[in-house]
CSV table of C-alpha atoms in Angstrom, one decimal:
chain,number,residue,atom,x,y,z
X,16,MET,CA,79.8,122.1,130.7
X,17,PRO,CA,79.2,123.0,134.3
X,18,ASP,CA,75.9,124.5,135.4
X,19,LEU,CA,76.6,128.1,136.4
X,20,PRO,CA,75.1,129.6,139.6
X,21,ALA,CA,72.3,132.0,138.9
X,22,ARG,CA,74.3,135.1,140.0
X,23,GLU,CA,77.2,134.2,137.7
X,24,ARG,CA,74.9,133.5,134.8
X,25,ARG,CA,73.2,136.9,135.2
X,26,ALA,CA,76.5,138.7,135.3
X,27,ASP,CA,77.7,136.8,132.3
X,28,LEU,CA,74.4,137.5,130.5
X,29,GLU,CA,74.6,141.2,131.2
X,30,GLY,CA,78.0,141.4,129.4
X,31,VAL,CA,76.6,139.4,126.4
X,32,THR,CA,73.4,141.4,126.1
X,33,ARG,CA,75.3,144.6,125.6
X,34,ARG,CA,76.7,143.1,122.4
X,35,VAL,CA,73.4,142.0,121.0
X,36,ALA,CA,70.8,144.5,119.7
X,37,ALA,CA,67.9,142.4,120.9
X,38,ARG,CA,64.4,143.7,120.1
X,39,SER,CA,63.2,142.1,123.3
X,40,PRO,CA,66.0,141.9,125.9
X,41,GLN,CA,63.8,139.9,128.3
X,42,LEU,CA,63.1,137.3,125.6
X,43,TYR,CA,66.8,137.1,124.8
X,44,GLU,CA,67.7,136.6,128.4
X,45,SER,CA,65.1,133.9,129.0
X,46,LEU,CA,66.0,131.9,125.8
X,47,ARG,CA,69.7,132.2,126.5
X,48,CYS,CA,69.3,130.8,130.0
X,49,PHE,CA,67.1,128.0,128.6
X,50,CYS,CA,69.8,127.1,126.1
X,51,LEU,CA,72.6,127.2,128.8
X,52,ALA,CA,70.5,124.9,131.0
X,53,GLY,CA,69.7,122.6,128.1
X,54,PHE,CA,73.4,122.4,127.2
X,55,SER,CA,74.3,121.5,130.8
X,56,LEU,CA,71.7,118.8,130.9
X,57,LEU,CA,72.6,117.3,127.5
X,58,GLN,CA,76.3,117.4,128.2
X,59,SER,CA,75.8,115.6,131.5
X,60,GLU,CA,74.0,112.8,129.6
X,61,VAL,CA,76.8,112.5,127.2
X,62,ASP,CA,79.3,112.4,130.1
X,63,ALA,CA,77.2,109.6,131.6
X,64,GLY,CA,77.5,107.5,128.4
X,65,ALA,CA,74.6,108.6,126.2
X,66,GLU,CA,75.7,108.4,122.6
X,67,ILE,CA,74.8,111.0,120.0
X,68,PRO,CA,73.6,109.2,116.8
X,69,PHE,CA,75.4,109.9,113.5
X,70,ALA,CA,74.2,109.8,109.9
X,71,PHE,CA,76.6,108.4,107.4
X,72,GLU,CA,76.6,110.4,104.1
X,73,GLU,CA,78.2,109.7,100.8
X,74,HIS,CA,79.2,112.7,98.7
X,75,ASP,CA,79.9,112.0,95.1
X,76,SER,CA,79.6,113.7,91.7
X,77,GLN,CA,80.9,113.0,88.2
X,78,GLY,CA,84.6,113.7,87.8
X,79,ARG,CA,85.2,114.2,91.5
X,80,THR,CA,86.5,112.0,94.3
X,81,THR,CA,83.9,110.4,96.5
X,82,PHE,CA,84.1,111.4,100.2
X,83,TYR,CA,82.2,110.3,103.2
X,84,GLU,CA,80.9,112.3,106.2
X,85,PHE,CA,79.6,111.4,109.6
X,86,ARG,CA,77.0,114.0,110.6
X,87,PRO,CA,76.0,114.1,114.3
X,88,LEU,CA,72.2,113.9,114.6
X,89,LEU,CA,72.0,116.6,117.4
X,90,ARG,CA,68.5,117.5,116.6
X,91,ALA,CA,67.3,113.9,117.1
X,92,PHE,CA,69.4,113.8,120.4
X,93,VAL,CA,67.6,116.9,121.6
X,94,ASP,CA,64.1,115.8,120.5
X,95,ASN,CA,64.5,112.4,122.3
X,96,ARG,CA,65.1,114.3,125.6
X,97,ALA,CA,62.2,116.8,125.1
X,98,ALA,CA,60.4,115.5,128.3
X,99,ARG,CA,63.4,116.1,130.5
X,100,LEU,CA,64.2,119.5,128.9
X,101,ALA,CA,60.5,120.5,129.5
X,102,GLU,CA,61.0,119.9,133.3
X,103,LEU,CA,63.8,122.5,133.6
X,104,ALA,CA,63.0,125.6,135.6
X,105,ASP,CA,64.6,127.7,132.8
X,106,THR,CA,62.2,126.1,130.4
X,107,ARG,CA,59.2,127.2,132.4
X,108,LEU,CA,60.6,130.8,132.6
X,109,ALA,CA,61.2,130.8,128.8
X,110,LEU,CA,57.7,129.6,128.1
X,111,GLU,CA,56.2,132.3,130.3
X,112,ARG,CA,58.3,134.9,128.5
X,113,LEU,CA,57.2,133.6,125.1
X,114,GLN,CA,53.6,133.6,126.1
X,115,ALA,CA,53.9,137.3,126.9
X,116,GLU,CA,55.1,137.9,123.3
X,117,PRO,CA,52.0,137.8,120.9
X,118,PRO,CA,54.2,137.3,117.8
X,119,ALA,CA,55.6,134.1,119.4
X,120,ALA,CA,52.1,132.6,119.7
X,121,ILE,CA,51.3,133.4,116.0
X,122,PHE,CA,54.7,131.9,115.0
X,123,ALA,CA,54.1,128.7,117.0
X,124,ARG,CA,50.5,128.2,115.7
X,125,ALA,CA,51.8,128.5,112.1
X,126,HIS,CA,54.5,126.0,112.7
X,127,ALA,CA,52.7,123.5,114.9
X,128,GLY,CA,49.1,123.7,113.8
X,129,ALA,CA,46.0,124.8,115.7
X,130,LYS,CA,45.4,121.4,117.4
X,131,VAL,CA,48.5,121.6,119.5
X,132,GLY,CA,48.4,123.4,122.9
X,133,GLU,CA,50.1,126.7,123.2
X,134,GLU,CA,52.9,125.6,125.6
X,135,GLU,CA,53.6,122.4,123.6
X,136,ALA,CA,53.6,124.5,120.3
X,137,LEU,CA,56.1,127.0,121.8
X,138,LEU,CA,58.3,124.2,123.1
X,139,ARG,CA,58.3,122.3,119.8
X,140,THR,CA,58.6,125.2,117.4
X,141,VAL,CA,60.8,127.7,119.4
X,142,LEU,CA,62.7,126.3,122.3
X,143,LEU,CA,63.8,122.9,121.1
X,144,PRO,CA,64.7,124.0,117.5
X,145,LEU,CA,66.7,126.9,119.0
X,146,LEU,CA,68.5,124.6,121.3
X,147,ALA,CA,69.2,122.1,118.5
X,148,GLU,CA,70.4,124.8,116.0
X,149,THR,CA,72.7,126.3,118.6
X,150,ALA,CA,74.2,122.8,119.3
X,151,GLU,CA,74.6,122.2,115.6
X,152,ALA,CA,76.4,125.6,115.2
X,153,CYS,CA,78.6,124.7,118.2
X,154,GLY,CA,79.3,121.2,116.9
X,155,GLY,CA,78.1,119.7,120.2
X,156,PHE,CA,77.4,121.0,123.7
X,157,ASP,CA,80.5,123.1,124.2
X,158,TRP,CA,78.9,126.6,124.5
X,159,ASP,CA,79.7,129.4,122.1
X,160,ASP,CA,78.1,132.8,122.6
X,161,ALA,CA,78.5,133.8,118.9
X,162,ALA,CA,76.8,130.7,117.8
X,163,PHE,CA,73.8,131.3,120.0
X,164,GLU,CA,73.6,135.0,119.0
X,165,ARG,CA,73.4,134.1,115.3
X,166,ARG,CA,70.6,131.6,115.9
X,167,TYR,CA,68.8,134.0,118.2
X,168,ALA,CA,69.0,136.8,115.6
X,169,GLU,CA,67.4,134.5,113.0
X,170,LEU,CA,64.7,133.4,115.4
X,171,GLU,CA,63.8,137.0,116.4
X,172,GLY,CA,63.6,138.0,112.7
X,173,ALA,CA,61.1,135.2,112.2
X,174,LEU,CA,59.1,136.0,115.3
X,175,TYR,CA,58.6,139.7,114.6
X,176,GLY,CA,58.3,139.6,110.8
X,177,SER,CA,54.9,139.9,109.2
X,178,GLU,CA,55.5,137.0,106.7
X,179,LEU,CA,56.4,133.4,106.7
X,180,THR,CA,58.5,131.7,104.0
X,181,PHE,CA,57.3,128.2,103.0
X,182,VAL,CA,59.4,125.9,100.9
X,183,ALA,CA,58.7,122.4,99.7
X,184,LEU,CA,61.3,120.3,97.9
X,185,ALA,CA,60.8,117.1,95.9
X,186,PRO,CA,63.9,115.4,94.4
X,187,LEU,CA,63.5,114.6,90.7
X,188,VAL,CA,64.3,111.5,88.7
X,189,GLY,CA,64.7,111.3,85.0
X,190,LEU,CA,65.1,115.1,84.3
X,191,SER,CA,68.1,117.3,83.7
X,192,ALA,CA,68.0,121.1,83.3
X,193,THR,CA,70.4,123.9,82.3
X,194,GLY,CA,69.7,125.9,85.5
X,195,ARG,CA,66.7,127.3,87.4
X,196,VAL,CA,63.5,127.1,85.3
X,197,ASP,CA,60.4,129.0,86.4
X,198,LEU,CA,57.2,127.0,86.1
X,199,GLY,CA,55.0,129.7,87.4
X,200,THR,CA,53.0,130.3,90.7
X,201,ASP,CA,56.2,130.0,92.9
X,202,ILE,CA,57.2,126.6,91.4
X,203,SER,CA,60.5,126.0,89.7
X,204,VAL,CA,63.0,123.3,88.7
X,205,ARG,CA,66.6,123.9,89.9
X,206,HIS,CA,69.8,122.0,90.7
X,207,ALA,CA,69.9,120.7,94.3
X,208,ALA,CA,72.6,122.4,96.4
X,209,SER,CA,75.0,120.0,98.0
X,210,GLY,CA,73.9,118.9,101.4
X,211,GLU,CA,70.9,121.3,101.6
X,212,LEU,CA,68.4,118.5,102.5
X,213,ALA,CA,70.8,116.8,104.9
X,214,ARG,CA,71.3,120.0,106.8
X,215,CYS,CA,67.6,120.3,107.8
X,216,TRP,CA,66.8,116.5,107.7
X,217,PRO,CA,69.8,114.4,108.6
X,218,GLU,CA,67.7,111.3,107.8
X,219,ALA,CA,67.1,112.5,104.3
X,220,GLY,CA,69.7,110.2,102.8
X,221,ASN,CA,67.5,107.2,103.5
X,222,LEU,CA,64.5,108.9,101.8
X,223,MET,CA,66.1,110.0,98.5
X,224,PRO,CA,65.9,108.2,95.2
X,225,LYS,CA,68.7,105.9,94.5
X,226,GLY,CA,71.6,107.7,92.9
X,227,PHE,CA,70.3,111.1,93.6
X,228,GLY,CA,73.0,113.7,93.4
X,229,ARG,CA,75.3,111.5,91.4
X,230,GLU,CA,73.5,110.6,88.1
X,231,PRO,CA,73.1,113.3,85.4
X,232,ASP,CA,69.3,112.9,85.4
X,233,ARG,CA,69.1,113.0,89.3
X,234,LEU,CA,70.6,116.3,90.2
X,235,CYS,CA,67.4,118.5,90.2
X,236,VAL,CA,64.6,119.3,92.6
X,237,LEU,CA,61.1,120.5,92.1
X,238,GLU,CA,60.7,123.5,94.4
X,239,LEU,CA,57.6,125.3,95.7
X,240,GLU,CA,58.6,128.6,97.5
X,241,ARG,CA,55.8,130.9,98.7
X,242,THR,CA,55.5,133.8,101.1
X,243,LEU,CA,52.6,133.5,103.5
X,244,ALA,CA,50.9,136.1,105.7
X,245,LYS,CA,51.7,135.3,109.3
X,246,ALA,CA,48.2,136.3,110.4
X,247,ASN,CA,46.9,133.4,108.3
X,248,GLY,CA,49.7,130.9,108.5
X,249,GLU,CA,47.9,128.3,106.4
X,250,VAL,CA,50.5,126.4,104.4
X,251,PRO,CA,49.8,125.2,100.8
X,252,ASP,CA,49.1,121.6,99.9
X,253,SER,CA,52.6,121.1,98.5
X,254,THR,CA,52.2,117.4,97.5
X,255,ALA,CA,49.2,118.2,95.2
X,256,GLU,CA,50.8,121.3,93.7
X,257,LEU,CA,54.1,119.6,93.0
X,258,ALA,CA,52.2,116.6,91.5
X,259,ASP,CA,50.4,118.9,89.1
X,260,ALA,CA,53.8,120.4,88.1
X,261,LEU,CA,55.2,116.9,87.5
X,262,THR,CA,52.2,116.0,85.3
X,263,ALA,CA,52.9,119.0,83.2
X,264,LEU,CA,56.5,118.0,82.9
X,265,ARG,CA,55.5,114.5,81.7
X,266,LEU,CA,53.0,115.9,79.3
X,267,CYS,CA,55.4,118.4,77.7
X,268,LEU,CA,58.6,116.5,77.8
X,269,GLY,CA,57.7,112.8,77.8
X,270,GLY,CA,60.4,110.7,79.4
X,271,ALA,CA,60.7,108.7,82.6
X,272,ILE,CA,60.2,111.7,85.0
X,273,ALA,CA,59.1,111.2,88.6
X,274,GLN,CA,59.5,112.6,92.1
X,275,GLY,CA,61.2,111.1,95.0
X,276,PRO,CA,59.0,109.2,97.6
X,277,VAL,CA,58.6,112.2,99.9
X,278,VAL,CA,58.3,116.0,99.9
X,279,PHE,CA,60.5,118.0,102.3
X,280,GLU,CA,58.8,121.1,103.8
X,281,ARG,CA,60.4,124.1,105.5
X,282,LEU,CA,58.8,127.1,107.2
X,283,ASP,CA,61.1,130.1,107.8
X,284,TRP,CA,64.1,127.8,106.9
X,285,ARG,CA,63.2,125.5,109.7
X,286,PRO,CA,62.1,121.8,109.1
X,287,TYR,CA,58.3,121.8,109.0
X,288,GLY,CA,57.5,118.2,107.9
X,289,ILE,CA,58.2,115.3,105.6
X,290,ARG,CA,55.1,114.3,103.6
X,291,ALA,CA,54.5,111.3,101.3
X,292,ALA,CA,54.4,112.3,97.6
X,293,VAL,CA,51.3,111.6,95.5
X,294,PRO,CA,51.9,107.9,94.6
X,295,ILE,CA,51.5,108.4,90.8
X,296,ALA,CA,54.0,111.2,90.9
X,297,ALA,CA,56.5,109.1,92.8
X,298,ALA,CA,56.2,106.1,90.3
X,299,VAL,CA,58.8,106.0,87.6
X,300,PRO,CA,57.3,105.4,84.1
X,301,PRO,CA,59.2,103.5,81.5
X,302,GLY,CA,61.3,105.5,79.0
X,303,ASP,CA,64.4,107.6,78.8
X,304,PRO,CA,65.4,110.7,80.8
X,305,ALA,CA,64.2,114.1,79.5
X,306,ARG,CA,65.8,117.5,79.4
X,307,LEU,CA,64.1,120.8,80.3
X,308,ASP,CA,65.5,123.6,78.2
X,309,PRO,CA,64.5,127.3,77.8
X,310,PHE,CA,62.6,126.5,74.5
X,311,ARG,CA,60.1,124.3,76.2
X,312,ALA,CA,59.9,126.0,79.6
X,313,PRO,CA,57.1,128.4,78.5
X,314,LEU,CA,55.0,125.5,77.3
X,315,VAL,CA,55.5,123.7,80.7
X,316,ARG,CA,54.6,126.8,82.6
X,317,GLU,CA,51.4,127.3,80.5
X,318,VAL,CA,50.4,123.6,80.8
X,319,ARG,CA,51.1,123.5,84.5
X,320,GLU,CA,48.8,126.3,85.2
X,321,ARG,CA,46.0,124.7,83.2
X,322,VAL,CA,46.5,121.3,84.9
X,323,ALA,CA,46.2,122.9,88.3
X,324,SER,CA,42.9,124.4,87.3
X,325,ALA,CA,41.5,121.3,85.6
X,326,ASP,CA,39.2,120.2,88.5
X,327,PRO,CA,36.1,122.3,87.5
X,328,ASP,CA,36.1,120.4,84.1
X,329,PRO,CA,35.5,116.7,85.1
X,330,GLU,CA,36.1,115.4,81.6
X,331,LEU,CA,39.4,117.1,81.3
X,332,ALA,CA,40.5,115.9,84.8
X,333,ASP,CA,39.4,112.4,83.8
X,334,ALA,CA,41.4,112.5,80.6
X,335,LEU,CA,44.5,113.7,82.5
X,336,ASP,CA,44.1,110.9,85.1
X,337,ARG,CA,43.6,108.2,82.5
X,338,TRP,CA,46.6,109.3,80.4
X,339,GLU,CA,48.9,109.4,83.4
X,340,LEU,CA,47.7,106.0,84.5
X,341,SER,CA,48.3,104.6,81.0
X,342,LEU,CA,52.1,105.3,81.5
X,343,PHE,CA,52.3,102.4,83.9
X,344,GLN,CA,50.0,99.9,82.2
X,345,ASP,CA,50.6,97.1,79.7
X,346,GLU,CA,48.5,96.2,76.7
X,347,PRO,CA,45.6,95.9,76.2
X,348,PHE,CA,44.8,98.0,79.3
X,349,ARG,CA,47.1,100.8,78.2
X,350,SER,CA,45.2,101.3,74.9
X,351,GLU,CA,41.9,101.1,76.6
X,352,GLN,CA,42.9,103.9,79.0
X,353,LEU,CA,44.2,106.0,76.2
X,354,ARG,CA,41.0,105.6,74.2
X,355,ALA,CA,38.9,106.6,77.2
X,356,ALA,CA,41.2,109.6,77.8
X,357,LEU,CA,40.8,110.7,74.2
X,358,GLU,CA,37.0,110.3,74.4
X,359,ALA,CA,36.8,112.3,77.7
X,360,LEU,CA,39.0,115.0,76.2
X,361,LEU,CA,37.4,115.6,72.8
X,362,GLY,CA,34.4,113.3,72.6
X,363,GLY,CA,31.9,116.0,73.8
X,364,GLY,CA,29.3,113.2,74.4
X,365,ASP,CA,29.6,112.0,70.8
X,366,GLY,CA,31.8,109.0,71.4
X,367,VAL,CA,35.4,107.9,70.7
X,368,TRP,CA,34.9,108.1,66.9
X,369,ALA,CA,34.1,111.8,67.1
X,370,ALA,CA,37.1,112.3,69.5
X,371,THR,CA,39.3,110.6,67.0
X,372,LEU,CA,38.3,112.9,64.1
X,373,ARG,CA,38.6,116.0,66.2
X,374,ALA,CA,42.1,114.9,67.4
X,375,ALA,CA,43.2,114.5,63.8
X,376,ALA,CA,41.9,117.9,62.9
X,377,LEU,CA,43.6,119.4,66.0
X,378,LEU,CA,47.0,117.8,65.4
X,379,GLY,CA,47.2,118.1,61.6
X,380,GLU,CA,47.7,121.4,59.9
X,381,THR,CA,47.0,120.2,56.3
X,382,GLY,CA,44.5,117.6,54.9
X,383,ARG,CA,47.3,115.2,54.3
X,384,GLU,CA,48.6,115.5,57.9
X,385,ARG,CA,45.1,115.0,59.3
X,386,ALA,CA,44.6,111.9,57.2
X,387,GLU,CA,47.9,110.5,58.5
X,388,LYS,CA,47.0,111.4,62.1
X,389,LEU,CA,43.6,109.8,61.7
X,390,SER,CA,45.2,106.6,60.3
X,391,ARG,CA,47.6,106.4,63.3
X,392,LEU,CA,44.8,106.9,65.8
X,393,ARG,CA,42.6,104.3,64.3
X,394,SER,CA,45.5,101.8,64.1
X,395,GLY,CA,46.1,102.1,67.9
X,396,ASP,CA,49.1,104.4,67.8
X,397,LEU,CA,47.7,106.4,70.7
X,398,GLY,CA,50.4,107.2,73.3
X,399,ALA,CA,52.2,110.2,71.7
X,400,MET,CA,49.0,111.3,70.0
X,401,VAL,CA,46.9,111.5,73.1
X,402,ARG,CA,49.7,113.4,74.9
X,403,GLU,CA,49.9,115.9,72.1
X,404,ALA,CA,46.1,116.4,72.1
X,405,LEU,CA,46.2,117.0,75.8
X,406,VAL,CA,48.9,119.6,75.5
X,407,GLU,CA,47.1,121.4,72.6
X,408,THR,CA,43.8,121.4,74.5
X,409,LEU,CA,45.4,122.7,77.7
X,410,ALA,CA,47.2,125.4,75.8
X,411,TYR,CA,44.0,126.4,74.0
X,412,GLY,CA,42.3,126.9,77.4
X,413,ASP,CA,38.5,126.5,76.8
X,414,ARG,CA,37.9,122.8,75.9
X,415,THR,CA,34.2,123.2,75.0
X,416,GLU,CA,35.0,126.1,72.7
X,417,LEU,CA,37.8,124.1,71.1
X,418,ILE,CA,35.5,121.2,70.3
X,419,GLU,CA,33.0,123.5,68.6
X,420,ALA,CA,35.9,125.1,66.6
X,421,LEU,CA,37.2,121.7,65.5
X,422,ASP,CA,33.7,120.7,64.3
X,423,GLU,CA,33.6,123.8,62.2
X,424,THR,CA,37.1,123.0,60.8
X,425,LEU,CA,35.9,119.5,59.8
X,426,LEU,CA,32.9,121.0,58.0
X,427,GLY,CA,35.2,123.5,56.2
X,428,LEU,CA,33.6,126.5,57.8
X,429,ARG,CA,36.8,127.8,59.4
X,430,ALA,CA,40.6,127.2,59.6
X,431,ARG,CA,42.2,125.0,62.2
X,432,PRO,CA,41.9,126.7,65.6
X,433,ALA,CA,45.1,128.5,66.5
X,434,VAL,CA,46.8,127.3,69.7
X,435,GLU,CA,48.9,129.7,71.6
X,436,LEU,CA,51.7,127.3,72.3
X,437,ALA,CA,52.2,124.5,69.7
X,438,ALA,CA,52.4,120.9,70.7
X,439,GLU,CA,55.4,120.5,68.5
X,440,ALA,CA,57.5,121.6,71.4
X,441,ALA,CA,56.2,118.7,73.4
X,442,ALA,CA,56.5,116.3,70.5
X,443,SER,CA,60.1,117.1,70.1
X,444,GLY,CA,60.9,115.9,73.6
C-alpha cells in the first residue's frame, strides 16, 4: 500500500472521522495515522521478500470431517518489527497523544505492569496490538477503514471504561461436562469454543494437551473470569486459583483429571500472558475420566471454596498436599502419604490411631458401617477413604470443632455430626 502524502492523508481522515463517533477525535486521528504508516512499512517489507509466518491448525471433532487451516501469524510479524515501527514519526505523535489521555496511562499500566516505562507500555499495550488486530481483521496489510473503525471502537471502550475484564483459561484433561458449571468465585467449567484460543494465541496449538478438542474428555476448559477496577488493575494469581479448583474436582469426582501445561490469560479480550500451570495440577494421575454433572456441582463448589481458604489451617493444607501427591506415587510411598494425610486431617495431635477411629466415625452412619470402615482403614485400603474424609471435613467447615464432635460421637455422647454436603456424592464418582 503506498504511503500517502500528509495533505492527502488529512483529507482522507476528515471524511472518515465524520463517520466515527469518536470520544476523542484527536486520539482517533493519531492512531489511524499510526496504523496507516505501520501498514505501509509492513507491506513494503512483504514486497521486499519478508515472509509472514503461518500456524498449521487441525480442526476435528467426533462425527465430522477433519479440516486444516493455515492461519497467518500477523501479530508475531508485527511484534518482530516493533523496533522499526517505534521509529516512525507517526508513532511518536501517537505516543504523545496517548500520554495526554490519562485513561490510556491507567490502561497501559494494568496491561504491562508497573515496571515498564510509560512509552514502552503504551507501545506494547495500545499501538502494536491495535495495529496487529487491524491487520488480522483485514487479512493482511491491505487497508480497510471499516476494519480499523471496529478495532478502534473496541479500544476506546476499553480505555475509557472504569473496569477491566480478566479471563484465564486452562484446558482440561479427563473431564466431561453437560454444559457450563459454576464453581463459585468467578470460576467455571465449560466447553471450549472452536478456535477461541488460537484467535488470541496462534501458537496455542503447540501448548495444548494431546487430543484436546477431539476426545470426549478433552473438550472443556477451566475458566476464571473476573471484573477488576481499573484504578487498581491488579490481576489475580490465576494459576493458584485454577489449581485449587482442580484439586476440588479431583476430590469430589476422582478420576484422571488434570489441566494443560499452561494457563492462557486475557485482559479486556486482549492477550495478556501465558503462564506455566502449577506442576501438580498439570500432571495426569492414573485412572479413568470423570464427569461433572449438576448433582455433584454444588459439592465441588463448596469444596473449592474451602480448599482456597485452607492455608490458615496448616494441618488441613498439609493433608490436602499429601493426598494429592499420593495420586502420583507407587506403594509403599503412596500408603505412607495417605496415612500422614489422615493423621494431619483428623489426628488432632493424638496420632494416626485416633485419626483412624475418627475417620470411621465420620464416614459410617451406623455402628456396623463404622466397624467396616475401620477395618478397611486398618488394612491399608486408604485411597478412597482419605478422599471421602477430606471432602466431609471440608464440607463441615471447622476442622477443630469436627474433631471434638467425633470424639463425643465415639463416646456415645452425641449423634454423628451432620455434614452439609454428603461425601456420598464424591464416592459415587
